[in-house]
PDB file of C-alpha atoms in Angstrom:
ATOM      1  CA  UNK W  44       7.038 -30.114 -58.164  1.00 53.00           C
ATOM      2  CA  UNK W  45       8.082 -33.482 -59.740  1.00 51.00           C
ATOM      3  CA  UNK W  46      11.708 -32.702 -58.963  1.00 53.00           C
ATOM      4  CA  UNK W  47      10.820 -31.881 -55.366  1.00 52.00           C
ATOM      5  CA  UNK W  48       8.926 -35.217 -55.033  1.00 53.00           C
ATOM      6  CA  UNK W  49      11.760 -37.128 -56.623  1.00 56.00           C
ATOM      7  CA  UNK W  50      14.391 -35.440 -54.233  1.00 58.00           C
ATOM      8  CA  UNK W  51      12.179 -36.179 -51.207  1.00 57.00           C
ATOM      9  CA  UNK W  52      11.877 -39.826 -52.308  1.00 59.00           C
ATOM     10  CA  UNK W  53      15.629 -40.097 -52.686  1.00 62.00           C
ATOM     11  CA  UNK W  54      16.166 -38.667 -49.302  1.00 57.00           C
ATOM     12  CA  UNK W  55      13.629 -41.120 -47.775  1.00 57.00           C
ATOM     13  CA  UNK W  56      15.417 -44.094 -49.513  1.00 56.00           C
ATOM     14  CA  UNK W  57      18.776 -42.906 -48.140  1.00 54.00           C
ATOM     15  CA  UNK W  58      17.471 -42.607 -44.722  1.00 53.00           C
ATOM     16  CA  UNK W  59      15.841 -45.994 -44.788  1.00 50.00           C
ATOM     17  CA  UNK W  60      19.048 -47.571 -45.988  1.00 50.00           C
ATOM     18  CA  UNK W  61      20.920 -45.779 -43.346  1.00 49.00           C
ATOM     19  CA  UNK W  62      18.607 -46.978 -40.632  1.00 48.00           C
ATOM     20  CA  UNK W  63      18.669 -50.427 -41.897  1.00 47.00           C
ATOM     21  CA  UNK W  64      22.569 -50.426 -41.891  1.00 47.00           C
ATOM     22  CA  UNK W  65      22.426 -49.352 -38.329  1.00 47.00           C
ATOM     23  CA  UNK W  66      20.061 -52.144 -37.477  1.00 45.00           C
ATOM     24  CA  UNK W  67      22.178 -54.892 -38.742  1.00 46.00           C
ATOM     25  CA  UNK W  68      25.218 -53.564 -36.673  1.00 48.00           C
ATOM     26  CA  UNK W  69      23.364 -53.948 -33.342  1.00 51.00           C
ATOM     27  CA  UNK W  70      21.170 -56.892 -33.803  1.00 53.00           C
ATOM     28  CA  UNK W  71      21.782 -60.061 -31.871  1.00 58.00           C
ATOM     29  CA  UNK W  72      20.913 -63.684 -32.415  1.00 73.00           C
ATOM     30  CA  UNK W  73      18.880 -63.944 -29.168  1.00 81.00           C
ATOM     31  CA  UNK W  74      18.341 -62.342 -25.801  1.00 87.00           C
ATOM     32  CA  UNK W  75      16.674 -63.028 -22.395  1.00 92.00           C
ATOM     33  CA  UNK W  76      14.995 -60.080 -20.690  1.00 95.00           C
ATOM     34  CA  UNK W  77      13.710 -59.960 -17.159  1.00 96.00           C
ATOM     35  CA  UNK W  78      11.913 -57.177 -15.275  1.00 97.00           C
ATOM     36  CA  UNK W  79       8.868 -55.655 -13.960  1.00 96.00           C
ATOM     37  CA  UNK W  80       5.695 -54.264 -15.574  1.00 95.00           C
ATOM     38  CA  UNK W  81       2.142 -52.982 -14.603  1.00 93.00           C
ATOM     39  CA  UNK W  82      -0.640 -55.043 -16.128  1.00 92.00           C
ATOM     40  CA  UNK W  83      -3.887 -53.550 -17.108  1.00 91.00           C
ATOM     41  CA  UNK W  84      -6.994 -55.047 -15.253  1.00 94.00           C
ATOM     42  CA  UNK W  85     -10.177 -55.585 -17.307  1.00 94.00           C
ATOM     43  CA  UNK W  86     -13.486 -53.750 -16.582  1.00 93.00           C
ATOM     44  CA  UNK W  87     -14.947 -57.048 -15.344  1.00 91.00           C
ATOM     45  CA  UNK W  88     -12.291 -57.392 -12.543  1.00 93.00           C
ATOM     46  CA  UNK W  89     -12.475 -53.782 -11.673  1.00 93.00           C
ATOM     47  CA  UNK W  90     -16.292 -54.222 -11.069  1.00 91.00           C
ATOM     48  CA  UNK W  91     -15.693 -57.323  -8.996  1.00 88.00           C
ATOM     49  CA  UNK W  92     -13.141 -55.515  -6.857  1.00 90.00           C
ATOM     50  CA  UNK W  93     -15.759 -52.705  -6.239  1.00 89.00           C
ATOM     51  CA  UNK W  94     -18.176 -55.548  -5.212  1.00 84.00           C
ATOM     52  CA  UNK W  95     -15.687 -56.835  -2.864  1.00 84.00           C
ATOM     53  CA  UNK W  96     -14.900 -53.529  -1.356  1.00 85.00           C
ATOM     54  CA  UNK W  97     -11.245 -53.702  -2.718  1.00 86.00           C
ATOM     55  CA  UNK W  98      -9.065 -51.689  -4.907  1.00 89.00           C
ATOM     56  CA  UNK W  99      -6.738 -52.863  -7.744  1.00 93.00           C
ATOM     57  CA  UNK W 100      -4.069 -50.369  -7.171  1.00 92.00           C
ATOM     58  CA  UNK W 101      -0.516 -50.363  -8.614  1.00 91.00           C
ATOM     59  CA  UNK W 102       0.987 -52.860  -6.147  1.00 92.00           C
ATOM     60  CA  UNK W 103      -1.587 -55.375  -7.094  1.00 93.00           C
ATOM     61  CA  UNK W 104      -0.939 -54.994 -10.885  1.00 94.00           C
ATOM     62  CA  UNK W 105       2.883 -54.940 -10.473  1.00 95.00           C
ATOM     63  CA  UNK W 106       4.149 -58.082 -12.289  1.00 96.00           C
ATOM     64  CA  UNK W 107       7.355 -60.001 -13.063  1.00 95.00           C
ATOM     65  CA  UNK W 108       7.958 -60.257 -16.824  1.00 96.00           C
ATOM     66  CA  UNK W 109      10.168 -62.524 -18.975  1.00 95.00           C
ATOM     67  CA  UNK W 110      10.861 -61.933 -22.674  1.00 95.00           C
ATOM     68  CA  UNK W 111      12.726 -64.159 -25.126  1.00 92.00           C
ATOM     69  CA  UNK W 112      13.818 -62.425 -28.213  1.00 90.00           C
ATOM     70  CA  UNK W 113      15.543 -63.821 -31.264  1.00 87.00           C
ATOM     71  CA  UNK W 114      16.138 -62.881 -34.964  1.00 84.00           C
ATOM     72  CA  UNK W 115      13.309 -63.976 -37.291  1.00 78.00           C
ATOM     73  CA  UNK W 116      15.908 -65.894 -39.149  1.00 72.00           C
ATOM     74  CA  UNK W 117      18.313 -67.252 -36.305  1.00 67.00           C
ATOM     75  CA  UNK W 118      20.969 -67.938 -38.929  1.00 68.00           C
ATOM     76  CA  UNK W 119      21.225 -64.392 -40.169  1.00 67.00           C
ATOM     77  CA  UNK W 120      21.200 -60.888 -38.512  1.00 69.00           C
ATOM     78  CA  UNK W 121      18.199 -58.640 -39.407  1.00 70.00           C
ATOM     79  CA  UNK W 122      16.425 -55.593 -38.356  1.00 78.00           C
ATOM     80  CA  UNK W 123      13.398 -57.718 -37.345  1.00 84.00           C
ATOM     81  CA  UNK W 124      13.215 -59.895 -34.262  1.00 88.00           C
ATOM     82  CA  UNK W 125      10.381 -61.982 -32.779  1.00 89.00           C
ATOM     83  CA  UNK W 126       9.815 -63.826 -29.446  1.00 92.00           C
ATOM     84  CA  UNK W 127       7.419 -64.290 -26.593  1.00 94.00           C
ATOM     85  CA  UNK W 128       6.617 -62.658 -23.333  1.00 95.00           C
ATOM     86  CA  UNK W 129       5.269 -64.156 -19.980  1.00 95.00           C
ATOM     87  CA  UNK W 130       4.168 -62.099 -17.112  1.00 95.00           C
ATOM     88  CA  UNK W 131       2.329 -62.591 -13.828  1.00 94.00           C
ATOM     89  CA  UNK W 132       1.346 -60.501 -10.892  1.00 95.00           C
ATOM     90  CA  UNK W 133       3.348 -60.658  -7.666  1.00 93.00           C
ATOM     91  CA  UNK W 134       0.998 -59.282  -4.744  1.00 91.00           C
ATOM     92  CA  UNK W 135      -1.558 -62.177  -5.213  1.00 89.00           C
ATOM     93  CA  UNK W 136       0.986 -64.671  -4.064  1.00 85.00           C
ATOM     94  CA  UNK W 137       1.603 -62.863  -0.764  1.00 83.00           C
ATOM     95  CA  UNK W 138      -0.163 -64.168   2.334  1.00 80.00           C
ATOM     96  CA  UNK W 139      -2.353 -62.071   4.838  1.00 78.00           C
ATOM     97  CA  UNK W 140      -4.597 -60.446   2.300  1.00 84.00           C
ATOM     98  CA  UNK W 141      -8.383 -60.641   2.378  1.00 89.00           C
ATOM     99  CA  UNK W 142      -8.727 -59.393  -1.176  1.00 92.00           C
ATOM    100  CA  UNK W 143      -6.480 -60.400  -4.167  1.00 93.00           C
ATOM    101  CA  UNK W 144      -6.140 -59.620  -7.807  1.00 95.00           C
ATOM    102  CA  UNK W 145      -3.974 -61.634 -10.126  1.00 95.00           C
ATOM    103  CA  UNK W 146      -3.192 -61.984 -13.712  1.00 96.00           C
ATOM    104  CA  UNK W 147      -0.983 -64.173 -15.956  1.00 95.00           C
ATOM    105  CA  UNK W 148      -0.475 -63.293 -19.671  1.00 95.00           C
ATOM    106  CA  UNK W 149       1.498 -64.621 -22.726  1.00 95.00           C
ATOM    107  CA  UNK W 150       2.091 -62.797 -25.953  1.00 96.00           C
ATOM    108  CA  UNK W 151       3.898 -63.295 -29.299  1.00 95.00           C
ATOM    109  CA  UNK W 152       6.094 -60.320 -30.131  1.00 95.00           C
ATOM    110  CA  UNK W 153       7.365 -59.030 -33.401  1.00 92.00           C
ATOM    111  CA  UNK W 154      10.021 -56.143 -33.105  1.00 90.00           C
ATOM    112  CA  UNK W 155      11.767 -53.766 -35.547  1.00 88.00           C
ATOM    113  CA  UNK W 156      14.986 -52.261 -34.430  1.00 84.00           C
ATOM    114  CA  UNK W 157      15.263 -48.928 -36.458  1.00 83.00           C
ATOM    115  CA  UNK W 158      17.738 -46.400 -34.889  1.00 84.00           C
ATOM    116  CA  UNK W 159      20.923 -46.773 -33.075  1.00 79.00           C
ATOM    117  CA  UNK W 160      23.132 -43.855 -31.802  1.00 80.00           C
ATOM    118  CA  UNK W 161      25.921 -43.230 -29.313  1.00 81.00           C
ATOM    119  CA  UNK W 162      26.050 -40.487 -26.697  1.00 80.00           C
ATOM    120  CA  UNK W 163      29.443 -39.426 -25.333  1.00 76.00           C
ATOM    121  CA  UNK W 164      31.989 -42.120 -25.098  1.00 78.00           C
ATOM    122  CA  UNK W 165      29.485 -45.107 -25.370  1.00 74.00           C
ATOM    123  CA  UNK W 166      30.819 -48.118 -27.029  1.00 76.00           C
ATOM    124  CA  UNK W 167      27.547 -49.583 -27.931  1.00 81.00           C
ATOM    125  CA  UNK W 168      24.458 -47.984 -29.503  1.00 83.00           C
ATOM    126  CA  UNK W 169      21.176 -46.883 -27.773  1.00 88.00           C
ATOM    127  CA  UNK W 170      18.417 -48.503 -29.719  1.00 89.00           C
ATOM    128  CA  UNK W 171      15.023 -47.076 -30.605  1.00 91.00           C
ATOM    129  CA  UNK W 172      12.382 -49.296 -32.106  1.00 91.00           C
ATOM    130  CA  UNK W 173       8.800 -50.341 -32.286  1.00 91.00           C
ATOM    131  CA  UNK W 174       6.737 -53.632 -32.457  1.00 92.00           C
ATOM    132  CA  UNK W 175       3.497 -55.352 -31.934  1.00 93.00           C
ATOM    133  CA  UNK W 176       2.131 -58.211 -29.773  1.00 95.00           C
ATOM    134  CA  UNK W 177      -0.837 -60.456 -29.603  1.00 95.00           C
ATOM    135  CA  UNK W 178      -1.755 -62.759 -26.662  1.00 95.00           C
ATOM    136  CA  UNK W 179      -3.898 -64.085 -23.808  1.00 95.00           C
ATOM    137  CA  UNK W 180      -4.404 -63.040 -20.309  1.00 95.00           C
ATOM    138  CA  UNK W 181      -6.221 -64.881 -17.517  1.00 96.00           C
ATOM    139  CA  UNK W 182      -7.280 -62.608 -14.434  1.00 96.00           C
ATOM    140  CA  UNK W 183      -8.795 -63.586 -11.088  1.00 94.00           C
ATOM    141  CA  UNK W 184     -10.261 -61.702  -8.254  1.00 94.00           C
ATOM    142  CA  UNK W 185     -10.465 -63.428  -4.815  1.00 93.00           C
ATOM    143  CA  UNK W 186     -12.279 -62.383  -1.594  1.00 91.00           C
ATOM    144  CA  UNK W 187     -11.751 -64.138   1.648  1.00 89.00           C
ATOM    145  CA  UNK W 188     -15.284 -64.981   3.176  1.00 87.00           C
ATOM    146  CA  UNK W 189     -16.781 -67.201   5.882  1.00 84.00           C
ATOM    147  CA  UNK W 190     -16.002 -67.217   9.604  1.00 84.00           C
ATOM    148  CA  UNK W 191     -15.222 -70.769  10.713  1.00 84.00           C
ATOM    149  CA  UNK W 192     -11.760 -72.359  10.904  1.00 85.00           C
ATOM    150  CA  UNK W 193     -12.962 -75.728  12.539  1.00 85.00           C
ATOM    151  CA  UNK W 194     -12.402 -78.955  10.650  1.00 84.00           C
ATOM    152  CA  UNK W 195     -16.065 -80.046  11.280  1.00 82.00           C
ATOM    153  CA  UNK W 196     -17.305 -77.013   9.347  1.00 80.00           C
ATOM    154  CA  UNK W 197     -15.247 -77.738   6.188  1.00 82.00           C
ATOM    155  CA  UNK W 198     -18.311 -78.847   4.314  1.00 80.00           C
ATOM    156  CA  UNK W 199     -20.285 -75.763   5.367  1.00 76.00           C
ATOM    157  CA  UNK W 200     -20.594 -72.503   3.617  1.00 73.00           C
ATOM    158  CA  UNK W 201     -19.263 -70.573   6.579  1.00 80.00           C
ATOM    159  CA  UNK W 202     -15.719 -72.289   6.426  1.00 83.00           C
ATOM    160  CA  UNK W 203     -13.247 -69.671   5.628  1.00 83.00           C
ATOM    161  CA  UNK W 204     -12.249 -69.691   1.836  1.00 84.00           C
ATOM    162  CA  UNK W 205     -11.715 -67.446  -1.082  1.00 88.00           C
ATOM    163  CA  UNK W 206     -14.580 -66.583  -3.539  1.00 89.00           C
ATOM    164  CA  UNK W 207     -12.997 -66.596  -6.870  1.00 92.00           C
ATOM    165  CA  UNK W 208     -13.874 -65.168 -10.305  1.00 94.00           C
ATOM    166  CA  UNK W 209     -12.040 -65.467 -13.492  1.00 95.00           C
ATOM    167  CA  UNK W 210     -11.827 -63.581 -16.774  1.00 95.00           C
ATOM    168  CA  UNK W 211     -10.050 -64.579 -19.971  1.00 96.00           C
ATOM    169  CA  UNK W 212      -9.030 -61.926 -22.399  1.00 95.00           C
ATOM    170  CA  UNK W 213      -7.380 -61.477 -25.802  1.00 95.00           C
ATOM    171  CA  UNK W 214      -5.026 -58.525 -26.268  1.00 95.00           C
ATOM    172  CA  UNK W 215      -3.396 -56.744 -29.145  1.00 94.00           C
ATOM    173  CA  UNK W 216      -0.598 -54.235 -28.401  1.00 95.00           C
ATOM    174  CA  UNK W 217       1.606 -51.671 -30.145  1.00 94.00           C
ATOM    175  CA  UNK W 218       5.118 -51.208 -28.381  1.00 94.00           C
ATOM    176  CA  UNK W 219       7.680 -48.600 -28.450  1.00 94.00           C
ATOM    177  CA  UNK W 220      11.014 -49.350 -26.810  1.00 94.00           C
ATOM    178  CA  UNK W 221      14.327 -47.666 -25.899  1.00 94.00           C
ATOM    179  CA  UNK W 222      17.217 -49.856 -25.238  1.00 92.00           C
ATOM    180  CA  UNK W 223      20.306 -48.501 -23.303  1.00 92.00           C
ATOM    181  CA  UNK W 224      23.646 -50.322 -22.994  1.00 90.00           C
ATOM    182  CA  UNK W 225      25.204 -50.979 -19.721  1.00 89.00           C
ATOM    183  CA  UNK W 226      28.835 -51.571 -19.108  1.00 83.00           C
ATOM    184  CA  UNK W 227      28.208 -55.031 -17.390  1.00 84.00           C
ATOM    185  CA  UNK W 228      29.051 -58.373 -18.847  1.00 83.00           C
ATOM    186  CA  UNK W 229      26.245 -60.252 -17.191  1.00 87.00           C
ATOM    187  CA  UNK W 230      23.679 -57.313 -17.643  1.00 90.00           C
ATOM    188  CA  UNK W 231      24.571 -55.666 -20.952  1.00 90.00           C
ATOM    189  CA  UNK W 232      21.426 -53.620 -21.517  1.00 92.00           C
ATOM    190  CA  UNK W 233      18.425 -52.120 -19.889  1.00 96.00           C
ATOM    191  CA  UNK W 234      15.125 -51.489 -21.889  1.00 96.00           C
ATOM    192  CA  UNK W 235      12.225 -49.302 -21.352  1.00 96.00           C
ATOM    193  CA  UNK W 236       8.983 -50.543 -23.124  1.00 95.00           C
ATOM    194  CA  UNK W 237       5.634 -48.502 -23.503  1.00 95.00           C
ATOM    195  CA  UNK W 238       2.652 -50.510 -24.860  1.00 95.00           C
ATOM    196  CA  UNK W 239      -0.702 -49.338 -25.881  1.00 94.00           C
ATOM    197  CA  UNK W 240      -3.453 -51.286 -27.314  1.00 94.00           C
ATOM    198  CA  UNK W 241      -6.821 -53.062 -27.004  1.00 95.00           C
ATOM    199  CA  UNK W 242      -8.096 -55.875 -24.697  1.00 95.00           C
ATOM    200  CA  UNK W 243     -11.185 -57.868 -25.155  1.00 94.00           C
ATOM    201  CA  UNK W 244     -12.952 -60.376 -22.780  1.00 93.00           C
ATOM    202  CA  UNK W 245     -13.440 -63.626 -24.759  1.00 94.00           C
ATOM    203  CA  UNK W 246     -14.949 -65.552 -21.924  1.00 93.00           C
ATOM    204  CA  UNK W 247     -16.013 -64.482 -18.478  1.00 84.00           C
ATOM    205  CA  UNK W 248     -16.415 -63.651 -15.798  1.00 92.00           C
ATOM    206  CA  UNK W 249     -16.609 -67.316 -14.776  1.00 93.00           C
ATOM    207  CA  UNK W 250     -16.198 -69.463 -11.706  1.00 93.00           C
ATOM    208  CA  UNK W 251     -13.459 -72.136 -10.999  1.00 92.00           C
ATOM    209  CA  UNK W 252     -15.671 -74.831 -12.406  1.00 93.00           C
ATOM    210  CA  UNK W 253     -15.755 -72.744 -15.674  1.00 92.00           C
ATOM    211  CA  UNK W 254     -19.408 -71.934 -15.195  1.00 93.00           C
ATOM    212  CA  UNK W 255     -20.398 -68.266 -16.289  1.00 91.00           C
ATOM    213  CA  UNK W 256     -21.304 -65.780 -13.566  1.00 89.00           C
ATOM    214  CA  UNK W 257     -25.059 -64.708 -13.923  1.00 85.00           C
ATOM    215  CA  UNK W 258     -26.453 -61.250 -13.979  1.00 79.00           C
ATOM    216  CA  UNK W 259     -23.109 -59.570 -15.051  1.00 75.00           C
ATOM    217  CA  UNK W 260     -23.656 -58.710 -18.690  1.00 70.00           C
ATOM    218  CA  UNK W 261     -23.454 -54.898 -18.570  1.00 74.00           C
ATOM    219  CA  UNK W 262     -19.660 -54.497 -18.031  1.00 82.00           C
ATOM    220  CA  UNK W 263     -17.615 -53.343 -21.062  1.00 88.00           C
ATOM    221  CA  UNK W 264     -15.960 -56.189 -22.867  1.00 90.00           C
ATOM    222  CA  UNK W 265     -13.591 -54.065 -25.036  1.00 93.00           C
ATOM    223  CA  UNK W 266     -11.084 -51.714 -23.323  1.00 93.00           C
ATOM    224  CA  UNK W 267      -7.818 -49.895 -23.790  1.00 93.00           C
ATOM    225  CA  UNK W 268      -4.602 -51.285 -22.381  1.00 94.00           C
ATOM    226  CA  UNK W 269      -1.512 -49.134 -21.596  1.00 93.00           C
ATOM    227  CA  UNK W 270       1.515 -50.676 -19.874  1.00 92.00           C
ATOM    228  CA  UNK W 271       5.019 -49.548 -18.732  1.00 94.00           C
ATOM    229  CA  UNK W 272       7.813 -52.070 -18.630  1.00 96.00           C
ATOM    230  CA  UNK W 273      11.325 -51.954 -17.543  1.00 96.00           C
ATOM    231  CA  UNK W 274      13.606 -55.021 -18.071  1.00 96.00           C
ATOM    232  CA  UNK W 275      17.335 -55.923 -17.917  1.00 95.00           C
ATOM    233  CA  UNK W 276      18.955 -58.192 -20.453  1.00 92.00           C
ATOM    234  CA  UNK W 277      20.676 -61.065 -18.660  1.00 91.00           C
ATOM    235  CA  UNK W 278      23.555 -63.163 -20.193  1.00 83.00           C
ATOM    236  CA  UNK W 279      24.118 -66.528 -18.629  1.00 71.00           C
TER     237      UNK W 279
END
């Protein structure tokens, strides 16, 4: 039994060193990633969309995402990288919509690139790794209300405007990614990223003047998050 455990330990050590050696071979100093993701709305914003008679569908949660990645020690290659990610929804910036949902988020990311392998005649490795992120997200739901468009009615409640409600949340995510090399000088890699974690409302829902919305305490404040992200590395 002891010999079996010792042998298993030696195999695990060799496997770990092998993965580390692969990681050092494909780690880069820094990288810029641009792409699309689908953000997860909070229960508060889902509830307000129901009150507005709207629906937060995939189109409304589709978002532009930017990620900056660099080695933990910029002067030395390593299997661990860190960085940050910014994302914001797209559909809420389009006109001609009576109901809007929007979100902007920012996270700090920590990544571990574990396995690299080639398929066929690939000159660079496919990379598999995992990581974690923590950050904040600010959501808003807007509904066009009122009937007037006359200047004399500007100070009246029936002048057309958007009722807006906001929600500030904290998020913690575990990420699994798969990076595929592309034979292009300016766009050398494509990455698929799956994220799963927990979100928590830290303040909200609240109005544009930061005043809390009343009679809205029964909505779940802790919720699951699941995101799919596709990005392209861009070399300037």
